PDB file of C-alpha atoms in Angstrom:
ATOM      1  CA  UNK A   1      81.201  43.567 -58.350  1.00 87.00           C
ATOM      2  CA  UNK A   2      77.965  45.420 -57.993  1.00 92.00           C
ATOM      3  CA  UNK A   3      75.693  44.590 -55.250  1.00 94.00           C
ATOM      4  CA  UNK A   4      72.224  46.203 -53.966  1.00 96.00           C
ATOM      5  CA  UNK A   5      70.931  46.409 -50.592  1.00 96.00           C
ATOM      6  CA  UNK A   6      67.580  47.314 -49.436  1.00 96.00           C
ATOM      7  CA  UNK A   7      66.788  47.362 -45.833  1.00 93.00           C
ATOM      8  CA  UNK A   8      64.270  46.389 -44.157  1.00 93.00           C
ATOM      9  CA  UNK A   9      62.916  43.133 -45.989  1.00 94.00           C
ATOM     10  CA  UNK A  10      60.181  43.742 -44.839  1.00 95.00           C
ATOM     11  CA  UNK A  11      57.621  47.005 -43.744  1.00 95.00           C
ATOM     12  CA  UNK A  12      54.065  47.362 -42.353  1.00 96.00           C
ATOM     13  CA  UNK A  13      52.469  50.725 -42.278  1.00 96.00           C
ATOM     14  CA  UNK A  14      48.553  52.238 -41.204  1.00 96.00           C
ATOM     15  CA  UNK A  15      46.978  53.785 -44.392  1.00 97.00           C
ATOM     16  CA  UNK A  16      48.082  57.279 -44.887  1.00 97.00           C
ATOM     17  CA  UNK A  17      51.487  57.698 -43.799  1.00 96.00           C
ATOM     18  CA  UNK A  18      54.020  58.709 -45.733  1.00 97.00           C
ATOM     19  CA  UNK A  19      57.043  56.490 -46.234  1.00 95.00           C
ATOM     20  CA  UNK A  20      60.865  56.141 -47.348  1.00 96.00           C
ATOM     21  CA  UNK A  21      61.758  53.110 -48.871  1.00 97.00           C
ATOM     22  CA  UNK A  22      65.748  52.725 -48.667  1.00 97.00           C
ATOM     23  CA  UNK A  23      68.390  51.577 -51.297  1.00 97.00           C
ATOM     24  CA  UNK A  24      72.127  51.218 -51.306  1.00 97.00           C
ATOM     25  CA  UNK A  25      75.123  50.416 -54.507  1.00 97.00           C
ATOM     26  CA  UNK A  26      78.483  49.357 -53.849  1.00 96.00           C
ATOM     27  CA  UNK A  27      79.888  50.569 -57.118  1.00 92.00           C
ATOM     28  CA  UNK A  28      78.971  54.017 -57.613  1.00 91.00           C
ATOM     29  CA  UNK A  29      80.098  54.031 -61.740  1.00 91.00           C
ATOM     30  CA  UNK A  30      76.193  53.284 -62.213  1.00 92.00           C
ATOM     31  CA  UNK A  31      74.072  54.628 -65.402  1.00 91.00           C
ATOM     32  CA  UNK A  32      71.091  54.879 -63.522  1.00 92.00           C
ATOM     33  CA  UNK A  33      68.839  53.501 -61.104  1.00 94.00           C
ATOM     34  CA  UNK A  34      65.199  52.073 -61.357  1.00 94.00           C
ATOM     35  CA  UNK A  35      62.811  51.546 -59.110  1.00 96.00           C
ATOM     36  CA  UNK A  36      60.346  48.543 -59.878  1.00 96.00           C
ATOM     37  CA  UNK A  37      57.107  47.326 -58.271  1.00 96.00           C
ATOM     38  CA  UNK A  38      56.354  43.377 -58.004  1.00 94.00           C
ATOM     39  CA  UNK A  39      53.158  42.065 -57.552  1.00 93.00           C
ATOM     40  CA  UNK A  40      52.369  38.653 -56.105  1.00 86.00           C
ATOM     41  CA  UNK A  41      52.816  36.037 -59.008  1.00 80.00           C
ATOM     42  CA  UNK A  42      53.170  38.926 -61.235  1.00 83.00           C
ATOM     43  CA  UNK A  43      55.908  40.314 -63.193  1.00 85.00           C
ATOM     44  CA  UNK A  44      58.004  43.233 -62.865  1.00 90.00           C
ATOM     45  CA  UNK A  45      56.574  47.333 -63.296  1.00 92.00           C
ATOM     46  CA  UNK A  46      58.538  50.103 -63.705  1.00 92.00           C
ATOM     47  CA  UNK A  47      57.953  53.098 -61.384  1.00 95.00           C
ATOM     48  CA  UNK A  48      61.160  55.747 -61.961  1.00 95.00           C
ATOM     49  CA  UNK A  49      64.286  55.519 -63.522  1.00 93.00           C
ATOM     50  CA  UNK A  50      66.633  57.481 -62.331  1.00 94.00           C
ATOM     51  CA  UNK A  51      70.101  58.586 -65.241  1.00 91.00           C
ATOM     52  CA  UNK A  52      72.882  59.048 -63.122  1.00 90.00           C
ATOM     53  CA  UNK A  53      72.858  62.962 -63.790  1.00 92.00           C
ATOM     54  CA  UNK A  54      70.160  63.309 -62.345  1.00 93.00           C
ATOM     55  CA  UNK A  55      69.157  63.964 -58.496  1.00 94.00           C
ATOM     56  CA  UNK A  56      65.618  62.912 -58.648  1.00 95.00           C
ATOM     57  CA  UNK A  57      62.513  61.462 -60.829  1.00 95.00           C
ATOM     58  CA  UNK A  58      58.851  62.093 -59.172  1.00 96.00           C
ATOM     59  CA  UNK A  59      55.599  60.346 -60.532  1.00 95.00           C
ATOM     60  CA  UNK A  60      52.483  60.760 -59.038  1.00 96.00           C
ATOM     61  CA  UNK A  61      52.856  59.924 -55.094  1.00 97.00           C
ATOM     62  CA  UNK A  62      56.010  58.652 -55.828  1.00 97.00           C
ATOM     63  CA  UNK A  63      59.169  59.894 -55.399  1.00 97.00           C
ATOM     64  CA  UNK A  64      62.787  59.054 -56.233  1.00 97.00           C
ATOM     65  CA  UNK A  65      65.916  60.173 -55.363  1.00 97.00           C
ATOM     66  CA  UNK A  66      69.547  59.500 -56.091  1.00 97.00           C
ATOM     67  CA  UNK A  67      73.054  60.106 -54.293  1.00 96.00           C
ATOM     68  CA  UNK A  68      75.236  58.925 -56.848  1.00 93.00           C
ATOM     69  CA  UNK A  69      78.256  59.349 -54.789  1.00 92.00           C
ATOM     70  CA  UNK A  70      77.550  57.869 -51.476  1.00 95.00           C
ATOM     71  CA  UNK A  71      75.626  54.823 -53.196  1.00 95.00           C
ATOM     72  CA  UNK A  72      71.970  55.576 -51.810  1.00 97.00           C
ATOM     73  CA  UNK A  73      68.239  56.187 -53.206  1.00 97.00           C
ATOM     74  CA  UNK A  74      65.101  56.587 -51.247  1.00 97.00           C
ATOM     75  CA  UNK A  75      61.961  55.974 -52.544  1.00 97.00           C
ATOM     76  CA  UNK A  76      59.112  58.271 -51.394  1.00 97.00           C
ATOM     77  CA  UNK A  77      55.505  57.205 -51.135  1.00 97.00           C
ATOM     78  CA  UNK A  78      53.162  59.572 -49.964  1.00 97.00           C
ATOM     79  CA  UNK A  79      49.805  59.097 -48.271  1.00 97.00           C
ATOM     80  CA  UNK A  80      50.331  55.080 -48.801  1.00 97.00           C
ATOM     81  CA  UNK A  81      47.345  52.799 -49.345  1.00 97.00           C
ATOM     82  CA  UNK A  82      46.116  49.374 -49.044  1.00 96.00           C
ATOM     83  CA  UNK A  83      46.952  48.879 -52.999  1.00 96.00           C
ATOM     84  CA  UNK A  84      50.620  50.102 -52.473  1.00 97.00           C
ATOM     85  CA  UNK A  85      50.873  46.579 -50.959  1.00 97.00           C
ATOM     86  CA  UNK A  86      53.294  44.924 -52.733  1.00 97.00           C
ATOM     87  CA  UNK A  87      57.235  43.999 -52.961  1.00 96.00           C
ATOM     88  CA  UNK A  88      59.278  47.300 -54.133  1.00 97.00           C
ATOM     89  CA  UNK A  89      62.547  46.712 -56.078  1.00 96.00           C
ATOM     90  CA  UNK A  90      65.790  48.540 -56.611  1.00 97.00           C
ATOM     91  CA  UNK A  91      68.223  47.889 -59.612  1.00 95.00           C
ATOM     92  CA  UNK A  92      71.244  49.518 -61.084  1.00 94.00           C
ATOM     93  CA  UNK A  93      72.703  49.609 -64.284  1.00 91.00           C
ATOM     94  CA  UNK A  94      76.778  49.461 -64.248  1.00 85.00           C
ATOM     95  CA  UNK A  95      77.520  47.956 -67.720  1.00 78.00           C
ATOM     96  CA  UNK A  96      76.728  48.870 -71.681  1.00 73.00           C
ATOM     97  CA  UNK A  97      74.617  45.897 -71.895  1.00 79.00           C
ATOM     98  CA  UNK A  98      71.832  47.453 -69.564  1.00 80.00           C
ATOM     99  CA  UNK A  99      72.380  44.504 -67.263  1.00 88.00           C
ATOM    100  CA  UNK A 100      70.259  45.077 -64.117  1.00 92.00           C
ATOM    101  CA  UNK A 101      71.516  44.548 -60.887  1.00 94.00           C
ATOM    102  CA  UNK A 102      68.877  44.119 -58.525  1.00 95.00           C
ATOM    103  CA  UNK A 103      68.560  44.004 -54.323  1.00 96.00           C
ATOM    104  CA  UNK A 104      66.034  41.458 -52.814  1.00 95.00           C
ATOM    105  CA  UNK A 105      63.445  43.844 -52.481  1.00 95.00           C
ATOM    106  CA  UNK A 106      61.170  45.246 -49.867  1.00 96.00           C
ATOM    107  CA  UNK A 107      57.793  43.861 -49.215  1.00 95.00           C
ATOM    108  CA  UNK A 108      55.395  46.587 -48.016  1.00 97.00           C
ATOM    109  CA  UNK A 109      52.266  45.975 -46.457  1.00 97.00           C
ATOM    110  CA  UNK A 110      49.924  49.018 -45.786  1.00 97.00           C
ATOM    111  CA  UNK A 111      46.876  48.489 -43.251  1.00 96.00           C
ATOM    112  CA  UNK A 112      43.614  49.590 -43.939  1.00 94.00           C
TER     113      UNK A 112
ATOM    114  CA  UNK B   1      49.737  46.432 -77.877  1.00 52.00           C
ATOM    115  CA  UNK B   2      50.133  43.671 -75.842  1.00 71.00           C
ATOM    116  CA  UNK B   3      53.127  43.412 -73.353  1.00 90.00           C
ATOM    117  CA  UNK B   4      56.125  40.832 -73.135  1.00 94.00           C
ATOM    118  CA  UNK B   5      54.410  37.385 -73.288  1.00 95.00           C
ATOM    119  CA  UNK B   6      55.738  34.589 -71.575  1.00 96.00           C
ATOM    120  CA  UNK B   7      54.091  30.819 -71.358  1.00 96.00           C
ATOM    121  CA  UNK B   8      53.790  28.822 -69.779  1.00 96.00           C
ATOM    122  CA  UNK B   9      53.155  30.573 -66.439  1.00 95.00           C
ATOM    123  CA  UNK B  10      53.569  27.159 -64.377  1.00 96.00           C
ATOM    124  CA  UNK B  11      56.045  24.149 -65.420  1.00 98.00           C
ATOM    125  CA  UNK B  12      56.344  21.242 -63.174  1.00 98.00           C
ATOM    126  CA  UNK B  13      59.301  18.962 -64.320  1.00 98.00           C
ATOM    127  CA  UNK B  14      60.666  15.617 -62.988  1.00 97.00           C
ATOM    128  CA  UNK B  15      64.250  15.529 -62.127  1.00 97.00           C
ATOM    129  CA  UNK B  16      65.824  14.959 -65.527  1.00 97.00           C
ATOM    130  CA  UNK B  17      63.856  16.400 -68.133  1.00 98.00           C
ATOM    131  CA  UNK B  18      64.104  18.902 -70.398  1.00 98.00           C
ATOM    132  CA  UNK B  19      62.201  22.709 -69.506  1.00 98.00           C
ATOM    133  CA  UNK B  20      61.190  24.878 -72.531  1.00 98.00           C
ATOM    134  CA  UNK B  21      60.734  28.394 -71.462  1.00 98.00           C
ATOM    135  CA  UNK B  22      59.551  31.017 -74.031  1.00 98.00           C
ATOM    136  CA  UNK B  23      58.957  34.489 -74.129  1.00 97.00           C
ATOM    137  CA  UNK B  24      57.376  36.429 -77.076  1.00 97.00           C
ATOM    138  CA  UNK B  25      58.296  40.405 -76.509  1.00 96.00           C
ATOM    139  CA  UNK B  26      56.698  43.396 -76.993  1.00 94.00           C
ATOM    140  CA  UNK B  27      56.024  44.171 -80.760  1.00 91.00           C
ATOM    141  CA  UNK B  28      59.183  45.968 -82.149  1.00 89.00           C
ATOM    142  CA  UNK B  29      61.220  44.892 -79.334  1.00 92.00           C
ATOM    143  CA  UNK B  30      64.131  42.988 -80.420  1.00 91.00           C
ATOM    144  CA  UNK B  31      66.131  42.729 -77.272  1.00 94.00           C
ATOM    145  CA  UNK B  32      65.695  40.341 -74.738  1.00 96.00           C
ATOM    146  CA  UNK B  33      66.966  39.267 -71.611  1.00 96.00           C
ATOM    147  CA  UNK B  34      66.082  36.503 -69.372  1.00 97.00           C
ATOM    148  CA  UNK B  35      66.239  36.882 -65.143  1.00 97.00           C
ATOM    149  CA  UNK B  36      66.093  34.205 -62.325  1.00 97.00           C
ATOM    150  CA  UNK B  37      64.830  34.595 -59.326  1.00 94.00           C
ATOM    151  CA  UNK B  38      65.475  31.739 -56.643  1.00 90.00           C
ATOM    152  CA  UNK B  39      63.416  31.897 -53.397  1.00 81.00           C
ATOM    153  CA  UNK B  40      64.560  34.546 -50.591  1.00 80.00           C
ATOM    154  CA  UNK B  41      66.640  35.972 -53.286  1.00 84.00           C
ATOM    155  CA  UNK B  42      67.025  38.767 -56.173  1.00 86.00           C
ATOM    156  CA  UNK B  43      66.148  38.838 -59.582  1.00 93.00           C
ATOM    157  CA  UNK B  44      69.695  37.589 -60.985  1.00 95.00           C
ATOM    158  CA  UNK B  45      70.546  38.265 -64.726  1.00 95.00           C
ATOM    159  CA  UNK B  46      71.110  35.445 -66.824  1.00 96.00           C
ATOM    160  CA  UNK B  47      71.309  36.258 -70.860  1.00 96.00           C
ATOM    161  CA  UNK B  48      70.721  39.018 -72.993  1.00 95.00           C
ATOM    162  CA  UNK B  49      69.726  38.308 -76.878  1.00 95.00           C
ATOM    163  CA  UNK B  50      69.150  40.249 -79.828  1.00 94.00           C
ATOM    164  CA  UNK B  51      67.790  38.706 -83.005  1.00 91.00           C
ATOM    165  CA  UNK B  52      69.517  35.702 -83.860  1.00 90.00           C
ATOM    166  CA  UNK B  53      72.611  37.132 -81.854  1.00 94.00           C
ATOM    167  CA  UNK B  54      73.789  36.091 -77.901  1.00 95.00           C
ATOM    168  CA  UNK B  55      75.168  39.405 -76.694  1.00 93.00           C
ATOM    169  CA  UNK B  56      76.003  38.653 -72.868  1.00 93.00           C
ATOM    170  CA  UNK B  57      75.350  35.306 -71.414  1.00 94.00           C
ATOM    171  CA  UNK B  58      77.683  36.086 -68.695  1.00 92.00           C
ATOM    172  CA  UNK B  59      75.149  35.184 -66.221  1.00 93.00           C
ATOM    173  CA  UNK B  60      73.889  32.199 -67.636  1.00 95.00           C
ATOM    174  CA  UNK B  61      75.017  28.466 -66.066  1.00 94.00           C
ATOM    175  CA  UNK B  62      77.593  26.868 -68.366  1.00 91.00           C
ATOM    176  CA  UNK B  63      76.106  23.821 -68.274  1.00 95.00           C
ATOM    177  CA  UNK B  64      72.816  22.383 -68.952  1.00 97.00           C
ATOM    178  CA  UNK B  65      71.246  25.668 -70.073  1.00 98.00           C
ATOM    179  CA  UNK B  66      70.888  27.577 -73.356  1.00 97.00           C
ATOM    180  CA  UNK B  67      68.984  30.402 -75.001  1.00 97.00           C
ATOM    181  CA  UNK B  68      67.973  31.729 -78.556  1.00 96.00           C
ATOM    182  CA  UNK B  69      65.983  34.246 -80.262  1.00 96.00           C
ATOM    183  CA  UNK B  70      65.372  33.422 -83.331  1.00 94.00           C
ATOM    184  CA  UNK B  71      64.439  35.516 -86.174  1.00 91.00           C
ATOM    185  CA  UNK B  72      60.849  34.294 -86.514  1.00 91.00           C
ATOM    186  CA  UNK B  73      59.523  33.246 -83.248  1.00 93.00           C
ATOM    187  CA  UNK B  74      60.096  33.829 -79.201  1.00 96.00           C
ATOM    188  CA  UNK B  75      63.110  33.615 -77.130  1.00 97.00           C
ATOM    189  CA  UNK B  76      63.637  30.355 -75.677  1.00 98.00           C
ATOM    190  CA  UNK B  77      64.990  29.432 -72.574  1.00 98.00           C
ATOM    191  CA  UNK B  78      66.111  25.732 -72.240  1.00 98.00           C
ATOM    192  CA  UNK B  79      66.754  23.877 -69.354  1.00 98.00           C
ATOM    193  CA  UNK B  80      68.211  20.482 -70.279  1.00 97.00           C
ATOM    194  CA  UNK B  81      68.140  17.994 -67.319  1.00 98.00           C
ATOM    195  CA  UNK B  82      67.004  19.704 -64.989  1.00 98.00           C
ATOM    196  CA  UNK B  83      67.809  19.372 -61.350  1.00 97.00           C
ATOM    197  CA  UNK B  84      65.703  20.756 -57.829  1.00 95.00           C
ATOM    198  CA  UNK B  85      68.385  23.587 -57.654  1.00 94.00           C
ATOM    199  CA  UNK B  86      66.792  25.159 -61.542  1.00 96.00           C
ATOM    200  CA  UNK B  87      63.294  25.622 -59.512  1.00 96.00           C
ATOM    201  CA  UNK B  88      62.648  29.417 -59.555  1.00 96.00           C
ATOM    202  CA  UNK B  89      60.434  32.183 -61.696  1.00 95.00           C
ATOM    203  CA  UNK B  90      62.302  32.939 -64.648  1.00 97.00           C
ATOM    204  CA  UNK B  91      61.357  36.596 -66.191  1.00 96.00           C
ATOM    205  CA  UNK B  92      61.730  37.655 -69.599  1.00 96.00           C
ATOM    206  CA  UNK B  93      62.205  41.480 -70.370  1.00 95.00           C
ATOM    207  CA  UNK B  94      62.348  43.275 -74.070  1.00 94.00           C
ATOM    208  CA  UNK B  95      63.512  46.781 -74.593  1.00 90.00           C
ATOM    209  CA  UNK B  96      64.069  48.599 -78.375  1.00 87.00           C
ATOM    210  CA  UNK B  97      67.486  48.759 -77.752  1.00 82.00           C
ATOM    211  CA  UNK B  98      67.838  52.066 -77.462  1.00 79.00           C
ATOM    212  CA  UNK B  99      70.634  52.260 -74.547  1.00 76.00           C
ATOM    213  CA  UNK B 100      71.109  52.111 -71.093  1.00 72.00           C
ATOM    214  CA  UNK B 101      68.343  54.529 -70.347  1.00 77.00           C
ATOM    215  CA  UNK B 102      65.540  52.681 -72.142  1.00 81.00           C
ATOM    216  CA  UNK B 103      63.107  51.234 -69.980  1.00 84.00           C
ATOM    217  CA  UNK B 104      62.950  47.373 -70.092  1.00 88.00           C
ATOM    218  CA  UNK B 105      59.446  46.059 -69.879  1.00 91.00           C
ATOM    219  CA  UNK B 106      58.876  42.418 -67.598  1.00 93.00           C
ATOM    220  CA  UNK B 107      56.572  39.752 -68.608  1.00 94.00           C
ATOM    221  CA  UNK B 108      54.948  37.923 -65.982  1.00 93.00           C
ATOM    222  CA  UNK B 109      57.461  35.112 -65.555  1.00 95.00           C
ATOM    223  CA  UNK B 110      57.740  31.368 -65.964  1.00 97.00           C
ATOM    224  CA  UNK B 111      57.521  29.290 -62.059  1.00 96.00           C
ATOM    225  CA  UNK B 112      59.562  26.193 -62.776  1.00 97.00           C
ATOM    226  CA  UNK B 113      59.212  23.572 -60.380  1.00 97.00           C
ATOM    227  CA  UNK B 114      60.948  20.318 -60.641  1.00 97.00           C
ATOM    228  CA  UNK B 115      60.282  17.669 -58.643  1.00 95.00           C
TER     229      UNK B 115
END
């Protein structure tokens, strides 16, 4: 069974630093991997998605990689700002039905 | 264009009653799939529809709760007697269909609260 980690829960930054967001997979027989961003009382946007052939997906500050094989992505943000506040979530796809399988998220606060 | 609808955004229900959940998706789309998430926890998948058509409900409680997608009309999530254990944000997302590679697009979800 599938599961998705992300570690810290949690994460508060100053303005302007550059940052790694961290994700883990269990089962590594994924299709790909998304990255979503989830506003307070809000629903779900999509950042990067991530096939499983590829190594890497880039949009803007943001920046995505995957290691297919050892179960990780990061999630880069550069220079971070007060409006990248919000609660960043990982998901896989493992099945034909493009079930997502997501971890709990990370909230990220950045200081002004 | 306007994105996956879902109403209504706030649903306060007595122990017992029935919840009606709908979710109108994004013109063309004609896949759907329903999440849950509880507090402190992930977005959990529950169903995934076409038109007319149940494809994976896999994640969906066997009791109490249903969905449809009809061929006129939204995608309805029903909660029949609901208990304090079904309060959560449910999430609707569409996609064309296209395969596993297609982006799904999230509506702004349903907060059921049952009292």
């Amino acid at each position: 069974k599938q599961e998705v980690t992300q570690i810290p829960a949690a994460l508060s930054v100053p303005e302007g630093e550059n940052l790694v967001l961290n994700c883990s997979f269990t089962d590594s027989a994924i299709y790909n991997l998304q990255w979503f961003r989830q506003d307070p009382g809000k629903g779900l946007t999509s950042l990067l998605l991530i096939q499983s052939s590829q190594r890497e997906q880039t949009s803007g500050r943001l920046n995505a990689s995957l290691d297919k094989s050892s179960g990780r992505s990061t999630l880069y943000i550069a220079a971070s700002q007060p409006g990248d506040s919000a609660t960043y979530l990982c998901a896989v796809i493992t099945g034909a039905n493009s079930k997502l399988t997501f971890g709990k998220g990370i909230t990220l606060s950045v200081r002004p | 264009n306007a994105g996956v609808m879902q109403n209504p955004r706030h649903l306060v229900r007595r122990r017992g009653q029935e919840a009606r959940l709908r979710c109108s998706p994004m013109k063309g789309h004609s896949h759907v799939y329903w999440y849950r998430q509880l507090p402190e926890e992930g977005l959990k998948f529950m169903v995934y529809l076409q038109k007319e058509n149940i494809i994976d409900e896999s994640g969906m409680p066997k009791e109490r709760f249903s969905a449809e997608f009809p061929k006129e009309g939204p995608s309805i999530l029903r909660i029949q007697q609901v208990v304090r254990g079904d309060s959560a944000a449910y999430f609707c997302a569409s996609s064309l269909g296209l395969g596993t590679n297609e982006k799904l697009f999230f509506g702004s979800g349903t907060q059921l609260s049952v009292l």
